[in-house]
Coordinates of C-alpha atoms and ligand atoms in Angstrom, one line a residue:
Chain A
X1 CA -115.6 -36.4 85.3
X2 CA -112.0 -35.4 84.6
X3 CA -110.0 -33.3 87.0
X4 CA -106.7 -31.9 86.0
X5 CA -103.7 -30.8 88.0
X6 CA -105.4 -30.3 91.4
X7 CA -103.2 -29.3 94.3
X8 CA -103.3 -32.0 97.0
X9 CA -101.5 -33.9 99.6
X10 CA -101.7 -37.7 100.2
X11 CA -102.6 -38.4 103.8
X12 CA -102.2 -42.1 103.7
X13 CA -101.6 -44.9 101.1
X14 CA -102.9 -48.5 101.4
X15 CA -101.8 -51.3 99.1
X16 CA -104.5 -52.5 96.8
X17 CA -104.3 -55.7 94.8
X18 CA -100.8 -56.8 93.7
X19 CA -99.6 -53.5 92.1
X20 CA -102.0 -50.7 93.0
X21 CA -102.5 -48.2 95.8
X22 CA -105.5 -46.5 97.4
X23 CA -104.7 -42.9 98.2
X24 CA -106.5 -40.9 100.9
X25 CA -106.1 -37.3 99.7
X26 CA -106.7 -33.8 100.9
X27 CA -107.1 -31.5 97.9
X28 CA -107.4 -27.8 97.6
X29 CA -110.7 -27.6 95.6
X30 CA -112.2 -31.1 96.1
X31 CA -111.6 -31.6 99.8
X32 CA -111.1 -35.1 101.1
X33 CA -111.3 -37.9 98.6
X34 CA -110.0 -41.4 97.9
X35 CA -108.2 -42.2 94.7
X36 CA -107.2 -45.5 93.1
X37 CA -103.6 -45.4 91.7
X38 CA -103.5 -48.3 89.3
X39 CA -100.2 -50.0 88.9
X40 CA -98.5 -47.5 91.2
X41 CA -96.5 -50.2 92.9
X42 CA -95.0 -51.6 89.8
X43 CA -91.2 -51.1 89.8
X44 CA -91.2 -48.8 86.8
X45 CA -94.5 -47.0 87.4
X46 CA -93.9 -43.3 86.5
X47 CA -95.6 -42.1 89.7
X48 CA -93.6 -44.4 92.0
X49 CA -91.7 -42.5 94.6
X50 CA -93.9 -39.4 94.4
X51 CA -97.1 -40.8 95.9
X52 CA -96.0 -40.1 99.5
X53 CA -97.5 -38.1 102.3
X54 CA -96.2 -34.6 103.1
X55 CA -95.2 -33.9 99.5
X56 CA -97.3 -31.2 97.7
X57 CA -98.6 -32.8 94.5
X58 CA -100.5 -31.8 91.3
X59 CA -103.1 -34.6 91.0
X60 CA -105.2 -35.5 88.0
X61 CA -108.0 -38.1 88.1
X62 CA -111.0 -39.3 86.3
X63 CA -114.3 -41.0 87.3
X64 CA -117.0 -40.5 89.8
X65 CA -118.2 -42.2 92.9
X66 CA -116.3 -43.6 95.8
X67 CA -113.0 -44.2 94.2
X68 CA -112.0 -42.1 91.1
X69 CA -108.8 -43.3 89.3
X70 CA -105.6 -41.3 89.4
X71 CA -104.4 -40.4 86.0
X72 CA -101.3 -38.4 86.8
X73 CA -99.3 -37.0 89.7
X74 CA -96.5 -34.5 89.7
X75 CA -94.5 -33.3 92.7
X76 CA -95.0 -29.6 93.4
X77 CA -91.8 -28.0 94.6
X78 CA -89.1 -29.9 96.4
X79 CA -89.8 -32.3 99.1
X80 CA -88.6 -31.6 102.6
X81 CA -88.2 -34.9 104.4
X82 CA -89.8 -35.0 107.9
X83 CA -87.1 -35.9 110.4
X84 CA -87.3 -37.4 113.9
X85 CA -90.2 -36.1 115.9
X86 CA -91.5 -34.0 113.1
X87 CA -92.3 -37.2 111.2
X88 CA -94.5 -38.4 114.0
X89 CA -96.1 -34.9 114.4
X90 CA -96.9 -34.9 110.7
X91 CA -98.4 -38.4 110.9
X92 CA -100.4 -37.2 113.8
X93 CA -101.8 -34.3 111.7
X94 CA -102.7 -36.7 108.9
X95 CA -104.3 -39.1 111.3
X96 CA -106.3 -36.3 112.8
X97 CA -107.6 -35.2 109.4
X98 CA -108.4 -38.9 108.4
X99 CA -110.3 -39.5 111.6
X100 CA -112.3 -36.2 111.6
X101 CA -112.9 -35.5 107.9
X102 CA -114.5 -38.3 105.9
X103 CA -114.2 -38.8 102.1
X104 CA -116.4 -36.2 100.4
X105 CA -115.9 -33.7 103.2
X106 CA -114.7 -30.3 102.2
X107 CA -114.1 -28.1 105.2
X108 CA -113.3 -24.6 103.7
X109 CA -109.8 -23.5 104.3
X110 CA -108.5 -26.8 105.7
X111 CA -106.2 -27.4 102.8
X112 CA -104.5 -24.1 103.3
X113 CA -104.2 -24.6 107.1
X114 CA -102.8 -28.1 106.5
X115 CA -100.2 -26.8 104.1
X116 CA -99.1 -24.1 106.6
X117 CA -98.9 -26.7 109.3
X118 CA -96.6 -29.0 107.3
X119 CA -94.4 -26.0 106.5
X120 CA -94.3 -25.1 110.2
X121 CA -93.3 -28.7 111.1
X122 CA -90.4 -28.7 108.8
X123 CA -89.1 -25.6 110.5
X124 CA -89.1 -26.1 114.3
X125 CA -90.6 -25.8 116.9
X126 CA -93.3 -28.4 116.5
X127 CA -95.8 -27.7 119.2
X128 CA -97.1 -24.3 118.1
X129 CA -97.8 -25.6 114.6
X130 CA -99.7 -28.6 116.0
X131 CA -101.8 -26.5 118.4
X132 CA -102.6 -23.9 115.7
X133 CA -103.7 -26.7 113.3
X134 CA -105.9 -28.4 115.9
X135 CA -107.6 -25.1 116.6
X136 CA -108.1 -24.4 112.9
X137 CA -109.4 -27.9 112.3
X138 CA -112.0 -27.6 115.0
X139 CA -113.1 -24.3 113.4
X140 CA -113.2 -25.7 109.9
X141 CA -115.4 -28.6 111.1
X142 CA -117.9 -26.3 112.8
X143 CA -116.7 -27.4 116.3
X144 CA -115.0 -24.1 116.9
X145 CA -115.0 -22.6 120.4
X146 CA -114.9 -18.9 121.2
X147 CA -111.9 -19.3 123.5
X148 CA -112.0 -15.7 124.8
X149 CA -115.7 -15.8 125.8
X150 CA -117.7 -17.6 128.4
X151 CA -120.6 -19.8 126.9
X152 CA -119.6 -18.8 123.4
X153 CA -120.1 -15.1 123.8
X154 CA -121.9 -13.9 126.9
X155 CA -119.0 -12.7 129.1
X156 CA -115.4 -12.1 128.2
X157 CA -112.8 -14.4 129.7
X158 CA -110.7 -12.8 132.4
X159 CA -107.0 -13.5 132.5
X160 CA -106.9 -14.1 136.3
X161 CA -110.0 -16.3 136.6
X162 CA -110.4 -20.1 136.1
X163 CA -112.4 -21.9 133.5
X164 CA -113.4 -25.3 132.1
X165 CA -113.9 -26.0 128.4
X166 CA -117.0 -28.0 127.5
X167 CA -116.9 -29.3 123.9
X168 CA -120.5 -28.3 123.3
X169 CA -121.1 -25.3 125.5
X170 CA -117.7 -23.7 125.2
X171 CA -115.8 -22.0 128.0
X172 CA -117.5 -22.1 131.4
X173 CA -116.5 -20.8 134.8
X174 CA -114.6 -23.2 137.1
X175 CA -112.3 -23.2 140.1
X176 CA -108.5 -23.4 140.4
X177 CA -108.9 -27.1 141.3
X178 CA -110.6 -28.3 138.1
X179 CA -109.9 -25.4 135.7
X180 CA -107.5 -23.8 133.4
X181 CA -106.3 -20.2 133.8
X182 CA -108.0 -17.5 131.7
X183 CA -104.7 -16.2 130.4
X184 CA -104.0 -19.6 128.7
X185 CA -107.5 -19.4 127.0
X186 CA -106.7 -15.8 125.9
X187 CA -103.4 -16.9 124.5
X188 CA -105.1 -19.7 122.6
X189 CA -107.7 -17.3 121.3
X190 CA -105.0 -14.9 120.1
X191 CA -102.5 -17.5 118.7
X192 CA -100.1 -16.5 121.3
X193 CA -98.0 -19.6 121.7
X194 CA -96.0 -18.7 124.8
X195 CA -94.1 -21.6 126.4
X196 CA -96.0 -21.2 129.7
X197 CA -99.4 -21.4 127.9
X198 CA -98.5 -24.3 125.6
X199 CA -99.0 -27.1 128.1
X200 CA -102.3 -25.7 129.2
X201 CA -103.4 -25.2 125.6
X202 CA -102.4 -28.8 124.9
X203 CA -104.7 -30.0 127.7
X204 CA -107.5 -27.8 126.6
X205 CA -107.4 -28.9 122.9
X206 CA -106.8 -32.5 123.9
X207 CA -110.1 -32.6 125.8
X208 CA -112.1 -31.1 123.0
X209 CA -110.4 -33.3 120.3
X210 CA -110.9 -36.5 122.4
X211 CA -114.6 -35.7 122.6
X212 CA -114.7 -35.3 118.8
X213 CA -112.7 -38.4 118.3
X214 CA -115.2 -40.2 120.5
X215 CA -112.6 -41.0 123.2
X216 CA -110.3 -42.9 120.8
X217 CA -106.8 -41.4 120.8
X218 CA -104.5 -41.4 117.9
X219 CA -101.9 -44.1 117.2
X220 CA -99.1 -41.7 116.1
X221 CA -99.1 -40.1 119.5
X222 CA -98.8 -43.5 121.3
X223 CA -96.0 -44.5 119.0
X224 CA -94.0 -41.4 119.7
X225 CA -94.4 -42.1 123.4
X226 CA -93.1 -45.6 122.9
X227 CA -90.0 -44.2 121.1
X228 CA -89.4 -41.7 123.8
X229 CA -89.5 -44.4 126.4
X230 CA -86.8 -46.3 124.5
X231 CA -84.6 -43.2 124.1
X232 CA -84.9 -42.6 127.8
X233 CA -87.0 -39.5 127.5
X234 CA -90.1 -41.3 128.7
X235 CA -90.0 -39.8 132.2
X236 CA -89.5 -36.2 131.2
X237 CA -92.6 -34.2 130.6
X238 CA -93.4 -34.1 126.9
X239 CA -92.6 -30.4 126.4
X240 CA -91.5 -30.4 122.7
X241 CA -94.5 -32.3 121.5
X242 CA -97.7 -33.6 123.0
X243 CA -100.6 -35.5 121.7
X244 CA -104.1 -36.4 122.8
X245 CA -103.8 -39.7 124.6
X246 CA -106.2 -42.6 124.5
Chain B
X1 CA -112.0 -80.3 83.7
X2 CA -110.1 -80.3 86.9
X3 CA -110.9 -82.6 89.8
X4 CA -111.3 -81.1 93.3
X5 CA -107.8 -81.9 94.5
X6 CA -106.2 -80.5 91.4
X7 CA -108.3 -77.4 91.5
X8 CA -107.3 -76.9 95.1
X9 CA -103.6 -77.3 94.1
X10 CA -104.0 -74.8 91.3
X11 CA -105.4 -72.3 93.7
X12 CA -102.7 -73.0 96.2
X13 CA -99.9 -72.2 93.8
X14 CA -101.4 -68.9 93.1
X15 CA -100.5 -67.6 96.5
X16 CA -97.0 -67.3 95.1
X17 CA -96.1 -63.8 93.8
X18 CA -96.4 -63.4 90.1
X19 CA -98.1 -66.8 89.6
X20 CA -101.2 -66.5 87.5
X21 CA -103.6 -69.2 86.3
X22 CA -101.4 -70.2 83.4
X23 CA -98.2 -70.7 85.3
X24 CA -100.1 -72.5 88.1
X25 CA -101.4 -74.9 85.5
X26 CA -97.9 -75.5 84.2
X27 CA -96.6 -76.2 87.6
X28 CA -99.4 -78.6 88.5
X29 CA -99.0 -80.5 85.3
X30 CA -95.3 -80.7 85.6
X31 CA -95.4 -82.0 89.1
X32 CA -98.1 -84.5 88.4
X33 CA -96.7 -85.9 85.2
X34 CA -93.0 -85.5 85.3
X35 CA -91.7 -85.0 88.8
X36 CA -93.7 -86.5 91.6
X37 CA -90.6 -87.0 93.8
X38 CA -89.7 -83.4 93.4
X39 CA -93.3 -82.5 94.3
X40 CA -93.1 -84.7 97.5
X41 CA -89.9 -83.0 98.5
X42 CA -91.4 -79.6 97.9
X43 CA -94.4 -80.5 100.0
X44 CA -92.3 -81.8 102.9
X45 CA -89.8 -78.9 102.8
X46 CA -92.6 -76.4 102.8
X47 CA -94.5 -78.0 105.7
X48 CA -91.4 -78.4 107.8
X49 CA -90.3 -74.8 107.2
X50 CA -93.7 -73.4 107.9
X51 CA -93.9 -75.4 111.2
X52 CA -90.4 -74.7 112.5
X53 CA -89.1 -71.5 111.1
X54 CA -89.5 -68.4 113.3
X55 CA -87.4 -65.4 114.0
X56 CA -83.9 -65.3 115.4
X57 CA -83.9 -64.3 119.1
X58 CA -81.2 -61.8 118.5
X59 CA -81.6 -60.3 115.0
X60 CA -85.1 -61.3 113.9
X61 CA -83.8 -63.0 110.7
X62 CA -85.8 -66.1 109.7
X63 CA -84.4 -69.3 111.3
X64 CA -85.6 -72.5 113.0
X65 CA -82.8 -72.2 115.6
X66 CA -82.8 -69.9 118.5
X67 CA -80.0 -68.0 116.9
X68 CA -79.6 -67.7 113.1
X69 CA -76.2 -68.9 111.6
X70 CA -74.9 -65.3 111.4
X71 CA -75.6 -64.5 115.0
X72 CA -74.3 -67.9 116.1
X73 CA -71.1 -67.4 114.1
X74 CA -67.9 -66.6 116.0
X75 CA -66.3 -65.1 112.8
X76 CA -68.5 -62.0 112.8
X77 CA -67.6 -58.6 114.3
X78 CA -69.8 -58.3 117.3
X79 CA -69.3 -54.6 117.6
X80 CA -71.0 -53.7 114.3
X81 CA -74.7 -53.8 113.8
X82 CA -76.4 -53.2 110.5
X83 CA -80.1 -52.5 110.6
X84 CA -82.2 -53.5 107.6
X85 CA -85.9 -53.5 106.8
X86 CA -86.4 -57.1 105.7
X87 CA -84.6 -60.4 105.2
X88 CA -84.2 -59.7 101.4
X89 CA -82.1 -56.6 102.3
X90 CA -79.9 -58.7 104.6
X91 CA -79.4 -61.2 101.9
X92 CA -78.5 -58.5 99.3
X93 CA -75.9 -57.0 101.6
X94 CA -74.4 -60.3 102.5
X95 CA -74.1 -61.2 98.8
X96 CA -72.6 -58.0 97.6
X97 CA -70.8 -56.1 100.4
X98 CA -67.8 -57.4 102.4
X99 CA -69.6 -56.7 105.6
X100 CA -68.5 -58.7 108.6
X101 CA -70.7 -57.4 111.4
X102 CA -74.1 -58.5 112.6
X103 CA -77.6 -57.5 111.6
X104 CA -81.0 -56.5 113.0
X105 CA -84.0 -57.1 110.8
X106 CA -87.0 -54.7 111.4
X107 CA -89.5 -56.6 109.3
X108 CA -90.9 -53.3 108.0
X109 CA -90.5 -49.6 108.4
X110 CA -92.2 -47.0 110.5
X111 CA -95.7 -46.2 109.3
X112 CA -97.8 -44.9 112.1
X113 CA -100.8 -44.5 109.9
X114 CA -100.7 -48.1 108.9
X115 CA -100.2 -49.3 112.5
X116 CA -96.4 -49.9 112.3
X117 CA -94.6 -48.3 115.2
X118 CA -91.7 -49.0 117.4
X119 CA -93.2 -52.2 118.9
X120 CA -94.0 -53.7 115.5
X121 CA -90.4 -53.2 114.4
X122 CA -89.0 -54.8 117.5
X123 CA -87.3 -51.7 118.7
X124 CA -87.6 -52.8 122.3
X125 CA -85.4 -55.8 121.4
X126 CA -83.0 -53.5 119.5
X127 CA -82.8 -51.2 122.4
X128 CA -82.0 -54.1 124.8
X129 CA -79.3 -55.2 122.4
X130 CA -77.8 -51.7 122.3
X131 CA -77.9 -51.7 126.1
X132 CA -75.9 -55.0 126.1
X133 CA -72.7 -53.0 125.6
X134 CA -71.0 -55.0 122.7
X135 CA -72.1 -52.7 119.9
X136 CA -69.9 -49.8 118.9
X137 CA -71.5 -48.7 115.7
X138 CA -75.0 -49.0 114.2
X139 CA -75.2 -48.9 110.4
X140 CA -78.6 -47.9 109.1
X141 CA -79.4 -49.5 105.8
X142 CA -83.1 -48.7 105.5
X143 CA -84.5 -47.6 102.2
X144 CA -84.4 -44.0 101.1
X145 CA -88.1 -43.6 101.2
X146 CA -89.8 -41.2 103.6
X147 CA -90.7 -43.9 106.0
X148 CA -87.3 -45.6 105.6
X149 CA -85.7 -42.3 106.5
X150 CA -88.0 -41.8 109.5
X151 CA -87.1 -45.3 110.6
X152 CA -83.4 -44.6 110.5
X153 CA -84.0 -41.3 112.3
X154 CA -85.7 -43.1 115.1
X155 CA -83.0 -45.8 115.4
X156 CA -80.3 -43.2 115.4
X157 CA -82.1 -41.6 118.3
X158 CA -81.9 -45.0 120.1
X159 CA -78.2 -45.2 119.4
X160 CA -77.2 -41.7 120.2
X161 CA -79.2 -41.7 123.5
X162 CA -76.8 -44.6 124.5
X163 CA -73.7 -42.9 123.2
X164 CA -73.4 -45.3 120.3
X165 CA -72.3 -44.1 116.9
X166 CA -74.8 -44.4 114.1
X167 CA -74.2 -44.0 110.4
X168 CA -76.5 -44.3 107.4
X169 CA -75.6 -45.9 104.1
X170 CA -75.2 -43.3 101.3
X171 CA -78.0 -42.8 98.8
X172 CA -77.1 -41.6 95.4
X173 CA -76.7 -42.0 91.7
X174 CA -76.7 -45.6 90.6
X175 CA -73.3 -46.8 89.4
X176 CA -73.1 -46.8 85.6
X177 CA -76.0 -44.3 85.1
X178 CA -75.9 -40.8 83.7
X179 CA -76.3 -37.9 86.1
X180 CA -78.9 -36.0 84.0
X181 CA -81.3 -38.9 84.1
X182 CA -81.4 -39.0 87.9
X183 CA -84.5 -37.7 89.6
X184 CA -84.2 -34.6 91.8
X185 CA -84.6 -36.5 95.0
X186 CA -81.8 -38.9 94.2
X187 CA -79.5 -36.0 93.2
X188 CA -80.3 -34.2 96.4
X189 CA -79.4 -37.3 98.5
X190 CA -76.3 -37.8 96.4
X191 CA -75.2 -34.2 97.1
X192 CA -76.0 -34.3 100.8
X193 CA -74.1 -37.6 101.1
X194 CA -71.0 -36.5 99.1
X195 CA -67.8 -37.9 100.4
X196 CA -64.4 -36.2 100.7
X197 CA -61.8 -37.3 98.1
X198 CA -58.8 -38.5 100.0
X199 CA -56.4 -41.4 100.2
X200 CA -59.3 -43.8 100.7
X201 CA -61.2 -43.0 97.6
X202 CA -58.4 -42.2 95.3
X203 CA -57.4 -45.8 94.9
Ligands
ZN301 ZN1 -79.7 -63.7 114.1

């Protein structure tokens, strides 16, 4: 099978043999797949330098099975380097997709959401882009929750009441001691990323994602926290960027 | 055709980069037939280095001492710190640039998805060094790849949070090459890193 000029992003590269790379890819029409880029690490390989994450690519490949072979890769548009915390945020997004979408998976609009998320991360602020993508990813995977409804649809969530989010059952009534405010859930439902809701929304999504990640947090988040400790931001609350913790 | 010891030696040579079966065979025959003393020396030197060489306490360069010769030297400018990804980069800079400061070797670059983060790059040690108070300027000489740039961003955050100046080496068009053959990324870096023409550059 020959596939020509497919839009895609590389999520991760792993060295293979002395000169090759294995690419984990998210493509527009073929979903998640692995590709073998033969000789891509040779000093004069034509694709050298363009097989990097966060760069939109036109990918061509051939072959079936677990690991088709990359035949060509061209950068699509200019590449915005990810700077500072945006780099960790973008790595976090890639790690999330790698952990939750296996090769062969093709969750609907994920590619489009992923692209929008990267564009959002290049232009600040970071946190709304991350929260929106987490929500979209859960929807794409069929783990979506009706944030504005109790028990996935029975009763509408009220702004002034308190709720808990169960990954399987959805939103359920709770008390102020162990719950999140209804208005934060409504903001999440309506993509209303107000600063006062964002930290609640972070905790809500973190709980659901950690359940889907089977309790195993993501490394990119831990690494950003290490860096923050070293730059003396460790004791401040993580307001600009937050991750599910292990 | 090969006895067990020779077969093992052939295999052993192949751990070296770029050494295939044919060159391994040439090396084995050469040592066995023409240069047994040289082979003995190679064996001893290799074993001794493997046993004793570790990383410099201060800069993480390879050395069997607590401090590498550069860190131990009194001739170097203690207020300048150049951060490189690996020992080969340090050697390249030492051999071609008249740099008189000290180094810090990361032994890699940030790659969260491959498990390389601040701890793996020794950034705790680097932060402690910056806290030491001697360093006035950090020169970031990581490679102009996405991960290299992210690495230098992270280190410049370490430096600026301590009020230490950080600069990055310029990336641009290779000396002696034609502009039209440069790729767009290189040209973009070259443009972004353009330098004012003044007294310093006119000479
Ligand atoms: Zn040293």
